[in-house]
Short mmCIF file of C-alpha atoms in Angstrom, two decimals:
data_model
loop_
_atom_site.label_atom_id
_atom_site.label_comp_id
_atom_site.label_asym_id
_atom_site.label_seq_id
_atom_site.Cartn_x
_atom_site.Cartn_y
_atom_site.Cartn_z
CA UNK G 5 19.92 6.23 16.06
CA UNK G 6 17.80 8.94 14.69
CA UNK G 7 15.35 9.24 12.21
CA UNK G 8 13.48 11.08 9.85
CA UNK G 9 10.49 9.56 8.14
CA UNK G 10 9.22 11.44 5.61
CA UNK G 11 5.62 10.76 4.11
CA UNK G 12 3.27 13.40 2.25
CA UNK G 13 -0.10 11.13 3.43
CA UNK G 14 -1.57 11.51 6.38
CA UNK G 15 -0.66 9.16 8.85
CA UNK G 16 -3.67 8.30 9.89
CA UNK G 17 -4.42 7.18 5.99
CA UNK G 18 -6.27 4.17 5.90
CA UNK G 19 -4.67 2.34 3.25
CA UNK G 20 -1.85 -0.20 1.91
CA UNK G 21 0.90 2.61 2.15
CA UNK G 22 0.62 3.88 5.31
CA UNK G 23 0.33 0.21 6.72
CA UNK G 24 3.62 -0.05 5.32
CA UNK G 25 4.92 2.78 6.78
CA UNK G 26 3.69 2.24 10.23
CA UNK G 27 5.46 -1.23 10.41
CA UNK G 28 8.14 -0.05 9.31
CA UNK G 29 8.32 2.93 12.00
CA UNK G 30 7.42 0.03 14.69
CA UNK G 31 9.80 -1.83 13.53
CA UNK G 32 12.72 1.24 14.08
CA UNK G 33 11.68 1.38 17.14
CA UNK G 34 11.88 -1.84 18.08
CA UNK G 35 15.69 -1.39 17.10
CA UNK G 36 15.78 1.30 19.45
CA UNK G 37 15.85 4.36 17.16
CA UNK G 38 14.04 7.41 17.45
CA UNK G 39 11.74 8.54 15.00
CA UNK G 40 10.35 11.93 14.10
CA UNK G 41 7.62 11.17 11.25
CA UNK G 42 6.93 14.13 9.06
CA UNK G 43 3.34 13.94 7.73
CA UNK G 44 0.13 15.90 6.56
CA UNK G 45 -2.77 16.82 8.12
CA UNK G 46 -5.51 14.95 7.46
CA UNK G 47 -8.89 16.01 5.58
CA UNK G 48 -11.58 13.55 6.86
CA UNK G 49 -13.21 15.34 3.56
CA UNK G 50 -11.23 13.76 1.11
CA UNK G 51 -8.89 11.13 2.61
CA UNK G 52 -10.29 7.76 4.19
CA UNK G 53 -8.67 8.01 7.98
CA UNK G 54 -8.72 5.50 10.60
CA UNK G 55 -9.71 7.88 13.82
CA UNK G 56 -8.81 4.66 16.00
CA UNK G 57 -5.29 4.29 14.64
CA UNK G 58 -3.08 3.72 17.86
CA UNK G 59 0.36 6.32 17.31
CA UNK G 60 2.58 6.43 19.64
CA UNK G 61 6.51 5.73 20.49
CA UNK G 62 7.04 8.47 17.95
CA UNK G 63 7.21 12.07 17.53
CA UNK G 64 4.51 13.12 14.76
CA UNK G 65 4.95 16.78 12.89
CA UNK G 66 1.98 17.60 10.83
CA UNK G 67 2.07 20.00 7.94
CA UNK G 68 -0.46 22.06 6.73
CA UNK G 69 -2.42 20.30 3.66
CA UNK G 70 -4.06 21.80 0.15
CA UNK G 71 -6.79 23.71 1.49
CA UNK G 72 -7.54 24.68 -2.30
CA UNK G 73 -7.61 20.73 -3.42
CA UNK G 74 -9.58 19.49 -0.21
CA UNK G 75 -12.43 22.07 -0.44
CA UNK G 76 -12.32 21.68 -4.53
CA UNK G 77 -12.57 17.43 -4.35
CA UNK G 78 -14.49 17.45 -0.97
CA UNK G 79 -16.88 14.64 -1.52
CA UNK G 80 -19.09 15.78 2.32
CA UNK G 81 -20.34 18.68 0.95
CA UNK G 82 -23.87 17.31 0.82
CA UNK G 83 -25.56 20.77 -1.00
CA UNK G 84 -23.87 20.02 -4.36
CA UNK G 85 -25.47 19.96 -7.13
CA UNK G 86 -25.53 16.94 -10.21
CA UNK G 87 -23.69 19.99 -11.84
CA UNK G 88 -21.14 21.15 -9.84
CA UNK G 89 -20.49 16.81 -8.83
CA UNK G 90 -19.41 16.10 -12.55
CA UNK G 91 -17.65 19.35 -13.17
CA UNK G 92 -15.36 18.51 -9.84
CA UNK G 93 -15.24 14.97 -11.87
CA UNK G 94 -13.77 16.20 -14.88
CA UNK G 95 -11.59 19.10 -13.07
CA UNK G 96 -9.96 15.56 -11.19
CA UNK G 97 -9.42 13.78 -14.08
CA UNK G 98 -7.98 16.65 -16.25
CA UNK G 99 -5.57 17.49 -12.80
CA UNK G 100 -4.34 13.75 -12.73
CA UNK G 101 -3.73 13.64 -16.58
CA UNK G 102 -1.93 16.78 -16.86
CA UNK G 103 0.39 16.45 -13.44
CA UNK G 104 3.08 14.09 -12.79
CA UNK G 105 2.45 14.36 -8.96
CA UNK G 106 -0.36 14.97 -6.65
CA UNK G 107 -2.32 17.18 -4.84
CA UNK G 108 0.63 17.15 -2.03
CA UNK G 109 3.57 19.09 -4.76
CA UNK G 110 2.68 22.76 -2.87
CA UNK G 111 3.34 21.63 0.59
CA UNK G 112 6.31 19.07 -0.54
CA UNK G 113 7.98 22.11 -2.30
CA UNK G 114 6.93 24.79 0.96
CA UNK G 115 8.40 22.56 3.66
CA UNK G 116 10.27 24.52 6.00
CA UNK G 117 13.08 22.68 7.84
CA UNK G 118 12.15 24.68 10.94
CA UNK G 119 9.19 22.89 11.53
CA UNK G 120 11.73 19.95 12.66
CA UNK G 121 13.02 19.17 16.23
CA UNK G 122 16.18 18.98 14.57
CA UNK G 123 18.61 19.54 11.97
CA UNK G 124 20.70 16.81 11.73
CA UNK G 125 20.01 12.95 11.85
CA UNK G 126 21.44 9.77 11.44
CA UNK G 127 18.89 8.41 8.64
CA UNK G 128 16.33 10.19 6.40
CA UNK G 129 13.90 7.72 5.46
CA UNK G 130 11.47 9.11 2.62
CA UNK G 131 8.38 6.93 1.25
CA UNK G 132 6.29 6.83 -1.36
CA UNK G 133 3.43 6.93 -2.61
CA UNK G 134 3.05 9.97 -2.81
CA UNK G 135 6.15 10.54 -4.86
CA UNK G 136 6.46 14.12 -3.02
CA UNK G 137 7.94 12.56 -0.07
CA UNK G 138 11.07 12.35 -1.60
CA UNK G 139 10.97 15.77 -2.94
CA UNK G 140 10.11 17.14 0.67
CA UNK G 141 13.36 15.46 1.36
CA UNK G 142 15.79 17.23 -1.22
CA UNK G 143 14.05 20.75 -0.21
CA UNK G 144 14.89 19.80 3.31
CA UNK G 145 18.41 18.62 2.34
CA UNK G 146 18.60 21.92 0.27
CA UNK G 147 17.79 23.71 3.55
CA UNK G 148 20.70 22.43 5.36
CA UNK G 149 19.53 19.06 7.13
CA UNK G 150 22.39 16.89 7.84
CA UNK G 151 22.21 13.14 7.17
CA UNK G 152 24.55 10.33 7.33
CA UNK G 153 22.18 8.59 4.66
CA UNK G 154 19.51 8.58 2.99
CA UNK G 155 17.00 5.88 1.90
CA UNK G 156 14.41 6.19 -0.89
CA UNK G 157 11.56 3.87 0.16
CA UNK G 158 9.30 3.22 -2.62
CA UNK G 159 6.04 1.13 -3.56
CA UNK G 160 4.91 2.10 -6.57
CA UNK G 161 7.49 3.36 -9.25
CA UNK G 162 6.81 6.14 -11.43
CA UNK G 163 7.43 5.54 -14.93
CA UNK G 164 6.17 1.91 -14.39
CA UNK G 165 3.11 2.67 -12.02
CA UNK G 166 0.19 0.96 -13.46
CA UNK G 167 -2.19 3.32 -11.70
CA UNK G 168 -0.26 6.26 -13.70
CA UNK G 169 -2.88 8.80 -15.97
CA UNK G 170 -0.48 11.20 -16.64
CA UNK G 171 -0.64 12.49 -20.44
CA UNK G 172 3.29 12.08 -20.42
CA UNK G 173 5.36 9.63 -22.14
CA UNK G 174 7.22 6.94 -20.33
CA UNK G 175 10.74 8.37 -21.65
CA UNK G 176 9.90 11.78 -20.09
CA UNK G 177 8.70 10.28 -16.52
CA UNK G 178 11.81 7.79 -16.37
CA UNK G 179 13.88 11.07 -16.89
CA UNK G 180 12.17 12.65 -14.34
CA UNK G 181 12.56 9.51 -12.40
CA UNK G 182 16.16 9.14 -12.43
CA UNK G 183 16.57 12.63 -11.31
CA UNK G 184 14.65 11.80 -8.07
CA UNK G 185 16.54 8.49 -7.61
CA UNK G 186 20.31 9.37 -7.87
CA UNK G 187 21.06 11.14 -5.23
CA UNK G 188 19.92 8.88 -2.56
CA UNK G 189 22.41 6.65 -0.84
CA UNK G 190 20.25 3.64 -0.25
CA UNK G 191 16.45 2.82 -2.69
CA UNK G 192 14.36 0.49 -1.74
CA UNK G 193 11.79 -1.68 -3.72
CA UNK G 194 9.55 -4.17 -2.02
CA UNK G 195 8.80 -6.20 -4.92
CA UNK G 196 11.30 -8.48 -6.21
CA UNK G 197 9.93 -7.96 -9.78
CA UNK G 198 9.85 -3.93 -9.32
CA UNK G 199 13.56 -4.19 -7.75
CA UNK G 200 14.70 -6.21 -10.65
CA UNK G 201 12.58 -3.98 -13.66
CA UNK G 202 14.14 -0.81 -11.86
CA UNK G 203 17.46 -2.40 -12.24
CA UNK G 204 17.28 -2.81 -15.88
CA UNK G 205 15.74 0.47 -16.41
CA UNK G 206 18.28 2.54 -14.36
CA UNK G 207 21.62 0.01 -14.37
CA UNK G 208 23.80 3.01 -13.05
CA UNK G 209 21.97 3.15 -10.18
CA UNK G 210 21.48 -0.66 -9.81
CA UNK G 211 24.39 -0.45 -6.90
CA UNK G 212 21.92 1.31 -4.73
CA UNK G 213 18.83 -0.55 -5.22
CA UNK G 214 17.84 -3.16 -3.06
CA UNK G 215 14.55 -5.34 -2.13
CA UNK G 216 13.05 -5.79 1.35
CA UNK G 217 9.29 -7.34 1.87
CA UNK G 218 6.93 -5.34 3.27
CA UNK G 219 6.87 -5.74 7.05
CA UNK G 220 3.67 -6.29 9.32
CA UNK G 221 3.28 -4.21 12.41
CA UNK G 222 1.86 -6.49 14.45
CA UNK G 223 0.73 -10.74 14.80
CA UNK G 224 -2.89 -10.63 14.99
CA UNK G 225 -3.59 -14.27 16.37
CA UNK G 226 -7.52 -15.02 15.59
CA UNK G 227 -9.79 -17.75 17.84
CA UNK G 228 -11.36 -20.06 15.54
CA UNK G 229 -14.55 -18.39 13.77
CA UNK G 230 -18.40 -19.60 14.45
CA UNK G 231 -19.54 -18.90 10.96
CA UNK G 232 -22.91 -20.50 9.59
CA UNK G 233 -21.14 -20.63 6.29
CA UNK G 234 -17.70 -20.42 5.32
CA UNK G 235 -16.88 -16.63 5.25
CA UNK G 236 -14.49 -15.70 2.77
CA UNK G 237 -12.73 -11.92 2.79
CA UNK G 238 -11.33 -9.45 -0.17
CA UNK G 239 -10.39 -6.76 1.69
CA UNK G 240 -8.39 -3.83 -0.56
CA UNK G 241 -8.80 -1.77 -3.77
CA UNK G 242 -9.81 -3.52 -6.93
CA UNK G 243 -9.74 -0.64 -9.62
CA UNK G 244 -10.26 -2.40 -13.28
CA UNK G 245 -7.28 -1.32 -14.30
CA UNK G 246 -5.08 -3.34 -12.37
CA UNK G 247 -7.16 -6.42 -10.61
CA UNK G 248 -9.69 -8.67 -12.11
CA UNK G 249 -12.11 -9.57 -8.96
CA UNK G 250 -14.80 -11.04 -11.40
CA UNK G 251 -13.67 -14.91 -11.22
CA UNK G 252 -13.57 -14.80 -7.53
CA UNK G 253 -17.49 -13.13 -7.40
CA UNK G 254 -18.74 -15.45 -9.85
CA UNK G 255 -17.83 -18.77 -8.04
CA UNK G 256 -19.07 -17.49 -4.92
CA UNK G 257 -22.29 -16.48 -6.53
CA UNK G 258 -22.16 -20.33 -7.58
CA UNK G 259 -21.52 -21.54 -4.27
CA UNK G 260 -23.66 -19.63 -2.45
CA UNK G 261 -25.13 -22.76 -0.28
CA UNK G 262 -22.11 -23.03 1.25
CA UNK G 263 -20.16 -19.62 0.64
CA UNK G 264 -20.43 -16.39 2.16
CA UNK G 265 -18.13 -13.79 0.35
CA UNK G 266 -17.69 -10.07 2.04
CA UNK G 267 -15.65 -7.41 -0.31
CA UNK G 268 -14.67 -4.37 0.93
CA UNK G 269 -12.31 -1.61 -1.13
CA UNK G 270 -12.13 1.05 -3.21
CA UNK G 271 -13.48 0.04 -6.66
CA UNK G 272 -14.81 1.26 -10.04
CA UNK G 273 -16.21 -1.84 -10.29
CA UNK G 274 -19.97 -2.20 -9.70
CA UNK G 275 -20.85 -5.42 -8.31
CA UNK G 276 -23.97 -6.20 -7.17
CA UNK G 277 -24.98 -7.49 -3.56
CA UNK G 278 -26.62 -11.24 -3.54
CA UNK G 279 -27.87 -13.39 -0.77
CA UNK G 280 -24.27 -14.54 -0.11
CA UNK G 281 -21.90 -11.77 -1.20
CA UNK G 282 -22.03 -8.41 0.93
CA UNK G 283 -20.06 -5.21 -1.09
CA UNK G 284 -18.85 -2.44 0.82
CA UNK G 285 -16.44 0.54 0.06
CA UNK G 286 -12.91 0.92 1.81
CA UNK G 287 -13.17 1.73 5.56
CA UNK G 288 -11.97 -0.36 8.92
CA UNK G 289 -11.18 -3.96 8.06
CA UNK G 290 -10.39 -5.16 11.00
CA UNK G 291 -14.06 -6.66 12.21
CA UNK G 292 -14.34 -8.30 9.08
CA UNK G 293 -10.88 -9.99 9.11
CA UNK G 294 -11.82 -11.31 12.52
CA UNK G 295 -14.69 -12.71 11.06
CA UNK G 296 -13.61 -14.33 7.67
CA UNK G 297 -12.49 -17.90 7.49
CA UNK G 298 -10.07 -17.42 4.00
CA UNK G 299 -8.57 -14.14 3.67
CA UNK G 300 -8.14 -13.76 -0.46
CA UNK G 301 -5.78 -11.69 -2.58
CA UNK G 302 -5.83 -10.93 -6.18
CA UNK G 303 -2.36 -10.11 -7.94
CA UNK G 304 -2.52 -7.04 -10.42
CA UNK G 305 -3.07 -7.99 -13.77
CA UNK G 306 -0.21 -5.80 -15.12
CA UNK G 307 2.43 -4.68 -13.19
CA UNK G 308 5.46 -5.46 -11.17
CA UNK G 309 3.77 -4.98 -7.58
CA UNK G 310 2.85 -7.20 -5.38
CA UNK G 311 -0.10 -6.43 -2.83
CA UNK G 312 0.84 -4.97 0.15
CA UNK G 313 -2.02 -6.82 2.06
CA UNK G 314 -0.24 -10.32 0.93
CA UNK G 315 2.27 -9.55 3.90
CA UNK G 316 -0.11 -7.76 6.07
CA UNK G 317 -2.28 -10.91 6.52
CA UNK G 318 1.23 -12.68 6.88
CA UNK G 319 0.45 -11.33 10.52
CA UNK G 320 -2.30 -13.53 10.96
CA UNK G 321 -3.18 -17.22 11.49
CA UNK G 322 -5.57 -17.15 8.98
CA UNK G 323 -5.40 -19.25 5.55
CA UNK G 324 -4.44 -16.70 2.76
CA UNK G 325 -5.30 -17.89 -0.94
CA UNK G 326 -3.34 -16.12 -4.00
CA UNK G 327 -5.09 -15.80 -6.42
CA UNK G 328 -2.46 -15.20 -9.46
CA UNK G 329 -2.76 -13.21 -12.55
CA UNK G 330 -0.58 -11.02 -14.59
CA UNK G 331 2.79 -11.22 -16.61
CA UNK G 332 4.76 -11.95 -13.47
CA UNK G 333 2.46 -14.26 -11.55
CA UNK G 334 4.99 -17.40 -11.29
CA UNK G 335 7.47 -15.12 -10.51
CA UNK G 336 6.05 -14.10 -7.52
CA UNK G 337 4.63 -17.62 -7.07
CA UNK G 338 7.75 -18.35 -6.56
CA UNK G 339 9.00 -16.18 -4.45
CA UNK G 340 6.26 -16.94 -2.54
CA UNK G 341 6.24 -20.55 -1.98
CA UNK G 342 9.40 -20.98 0.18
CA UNK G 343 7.75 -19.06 2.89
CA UNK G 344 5.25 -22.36 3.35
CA UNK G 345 2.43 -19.69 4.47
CA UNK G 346 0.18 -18.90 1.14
CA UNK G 347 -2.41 -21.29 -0.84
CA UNK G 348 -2.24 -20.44 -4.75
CA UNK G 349 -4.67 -20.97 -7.62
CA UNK G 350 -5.38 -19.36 -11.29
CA UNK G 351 -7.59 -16.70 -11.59
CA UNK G 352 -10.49 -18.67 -13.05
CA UNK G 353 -13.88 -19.46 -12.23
CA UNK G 354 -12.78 -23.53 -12.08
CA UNK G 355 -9.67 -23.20 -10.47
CA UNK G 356 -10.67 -20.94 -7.62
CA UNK G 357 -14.17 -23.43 -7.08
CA UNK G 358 -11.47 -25.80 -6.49
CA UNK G 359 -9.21 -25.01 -4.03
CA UNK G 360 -11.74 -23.35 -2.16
CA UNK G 361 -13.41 -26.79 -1.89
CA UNK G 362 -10.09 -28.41 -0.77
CA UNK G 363 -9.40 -25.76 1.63
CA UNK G 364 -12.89 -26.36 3.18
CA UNK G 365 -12.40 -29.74 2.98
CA UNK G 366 -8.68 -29.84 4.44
CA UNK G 367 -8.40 -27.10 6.76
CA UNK G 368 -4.75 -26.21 7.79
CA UNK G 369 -3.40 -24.77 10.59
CA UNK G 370 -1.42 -21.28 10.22
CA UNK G 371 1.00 -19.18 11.82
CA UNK G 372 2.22 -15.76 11.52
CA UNK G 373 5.35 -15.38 9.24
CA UNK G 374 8.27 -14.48 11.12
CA UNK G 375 10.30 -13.35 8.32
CA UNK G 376 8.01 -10.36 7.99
CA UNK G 377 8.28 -9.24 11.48
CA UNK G 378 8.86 -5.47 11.40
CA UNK G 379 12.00 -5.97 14.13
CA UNK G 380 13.28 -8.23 11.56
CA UNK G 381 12.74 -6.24 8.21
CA UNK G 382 13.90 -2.98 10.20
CA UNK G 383 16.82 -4.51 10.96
CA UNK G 384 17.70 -5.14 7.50
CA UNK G 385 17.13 -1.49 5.76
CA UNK G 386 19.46 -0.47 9.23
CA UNK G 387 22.24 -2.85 8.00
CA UNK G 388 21.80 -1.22 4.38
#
């Protein structure tokens, strides 16, 4: 079978998304498909890239980015001034208010179907975020590219994306929405509570929708760690608006005799380093996953999505505590629970003190979940 995979990221991104992606692309290919992966050049000014990232199996075609937006938000350019720093601030802020989609519109809406092997496959796979990707699809489709299907693969929605700053009214962006959706053949959520929202939002288009986890790319199978301490890892973005990491950082703090606590993500939170707790901003996990004893994640506090890195550590035989928040927290709890892999608590300075203490003092043996193998979870958007 062959495949187009459309994504306006980089796909050397380092984040959440393009994890996704990638184990989903390994996963084709472990069906036997064949997959050309549209994509953008990457900006090592703007974008956080993982120069390391093994890709291969699969044929890669790079588009030009935004030259304009990467030289305007460059954040290397060491000679600029206090000045010109807040003005770029504000210019960002205003952009993200006043657009429904990023930076990547221009080169979603210039896409030349030339610039494929092809003209004709068996499955167009687009993915989002960025929402583009799906419009880099219909300008290819308008272009003449021949499909047998198509499948709208999305994390975040749009009208109901918590991370949203757009000035425009949820009625307008659902319209907008809806338009994007209904001509795909196949969309897929991966959240249960996002699959089921979208359903009620768009019921004539409920037929299409479907929900499929988020696959891992790979079992990552850890030897037991040497740690002085106890070594416990957050390891994603934790933006205020949407995760509250302030329990987890206070009971550390408090158990710093026996604690060590390592966060590392994109954040507008400021948290201050102590003896026991070591901050860093997003870059290359893996060392530090290697490392930590309790891997941690912290649902959104409003929302329908779940955290992709909740089925990325699925991958490894490390003990992965849940730390639940938000309207649909025993929803996903239990959705969770069958799979006999996660440890759950409230997020609350007395409830996380405790089961860390029980899972110090009870240590259980893991394994990688199988039902997120990306063979497994490719194999189920193929039979779509």
């Amino acid at each position: 079978m062959k495949v187009l995979f459309i994504c306006m990221f980089p796909v050397e991104a380092n984040n959440s998304a393009m994890m996704r992606n990638l184990a989903l692309v390994n996963g084709l290919l472990s069906n036997k498909c064949e997959v050309d992966f549209v994509t953008i050049t990457a900006s090592e000014n703007v974008q956080a890239v993982n120069k390391n990232e093994k890709l291969d199996g699969f044929n890669i075609i790079k588009l030009k980015g935004n030259d304009l937006y990467n030289t305007v938000t460059s954040v290397k350019n060491g000679g600029k001034s206090v000045f010109k720093s807040l003005a770029i601030s504000i210019l960002r802020k205003v952009y993200h208010k006043v657009t429904i989609y990023d930076h990547t519109l221009k080169i979603a809406q210039q896409i030349d179907i030339n610039r494929l092997n092809q003209k004709e496959y068996d499955l167009v796979i687009s993915s989002s975020d960025p929402k583009t990707s799906h419009i880099a699809a219909i300008n290819l489709m308008n272009q003449g590219l021949k499909y047998k299907k198509w499948i709208q693969y999305w994390g975040d929605p749009m009208a109901m994306d918590i991370t949203n700053r757009s000035i425009y009214p949820n009625l307008y962006l659902r319209s907008i929405e809806r338009k994007l959706l209904k001509d795909a053949d196949q969309i897929i959520y991966v959240s249960p509570c996002t699959y089921e929202a979208q359903k009620q939002t768009f019921p004539e288009l409920a037929e299409k929708m479907s929900f499929v986890p988020i696959p891992y790319r790979e079992q990552r199978i850890y030897p037991e760690t040497k740690n002085a301490k106890f070594l416990i890892g957050y390891f994603g973005a934790y933006m205020k608006i949407s995760r509250n990491l302030e329990p987890l950082y206070t009971t550390c703090d408090h158990l710093r005799q026996n604690i060590d606590l390592i966060i590392m993500g994109e954040s507008d939170c400021e948290f201050a380093e102590k003896e026991n707790i070591t901050v860093y901003p997003r870059g290359n996990i893996s060392e530090y996953e290697a490392k930590a004893d309790l891997l941690v994640c912290v649902l959104n506090k409003v929302g329908t999505q779940i955290p992709g890195k909740i089925y990325h550590y699925a991958a490894t035989n490390k003990p992965i505590l849940i730390i639940l928040d938000g309207e649909n927290k025993e929803t996903i709890r239990t959705y969770l629970e069958p799979y006999n892999r996660y440890i759950f608590c409230e997020n609350n300075k007395e409830d996380i003190e405790r089961i860390i203490k029980e899972i110090i003092e009870h240590p259980v043996q893991y394994n990688p979940c199988k039902a997120f193998d990306s063979r497994m979870i490719a194999e189920r958007i193929l039979e779509l």
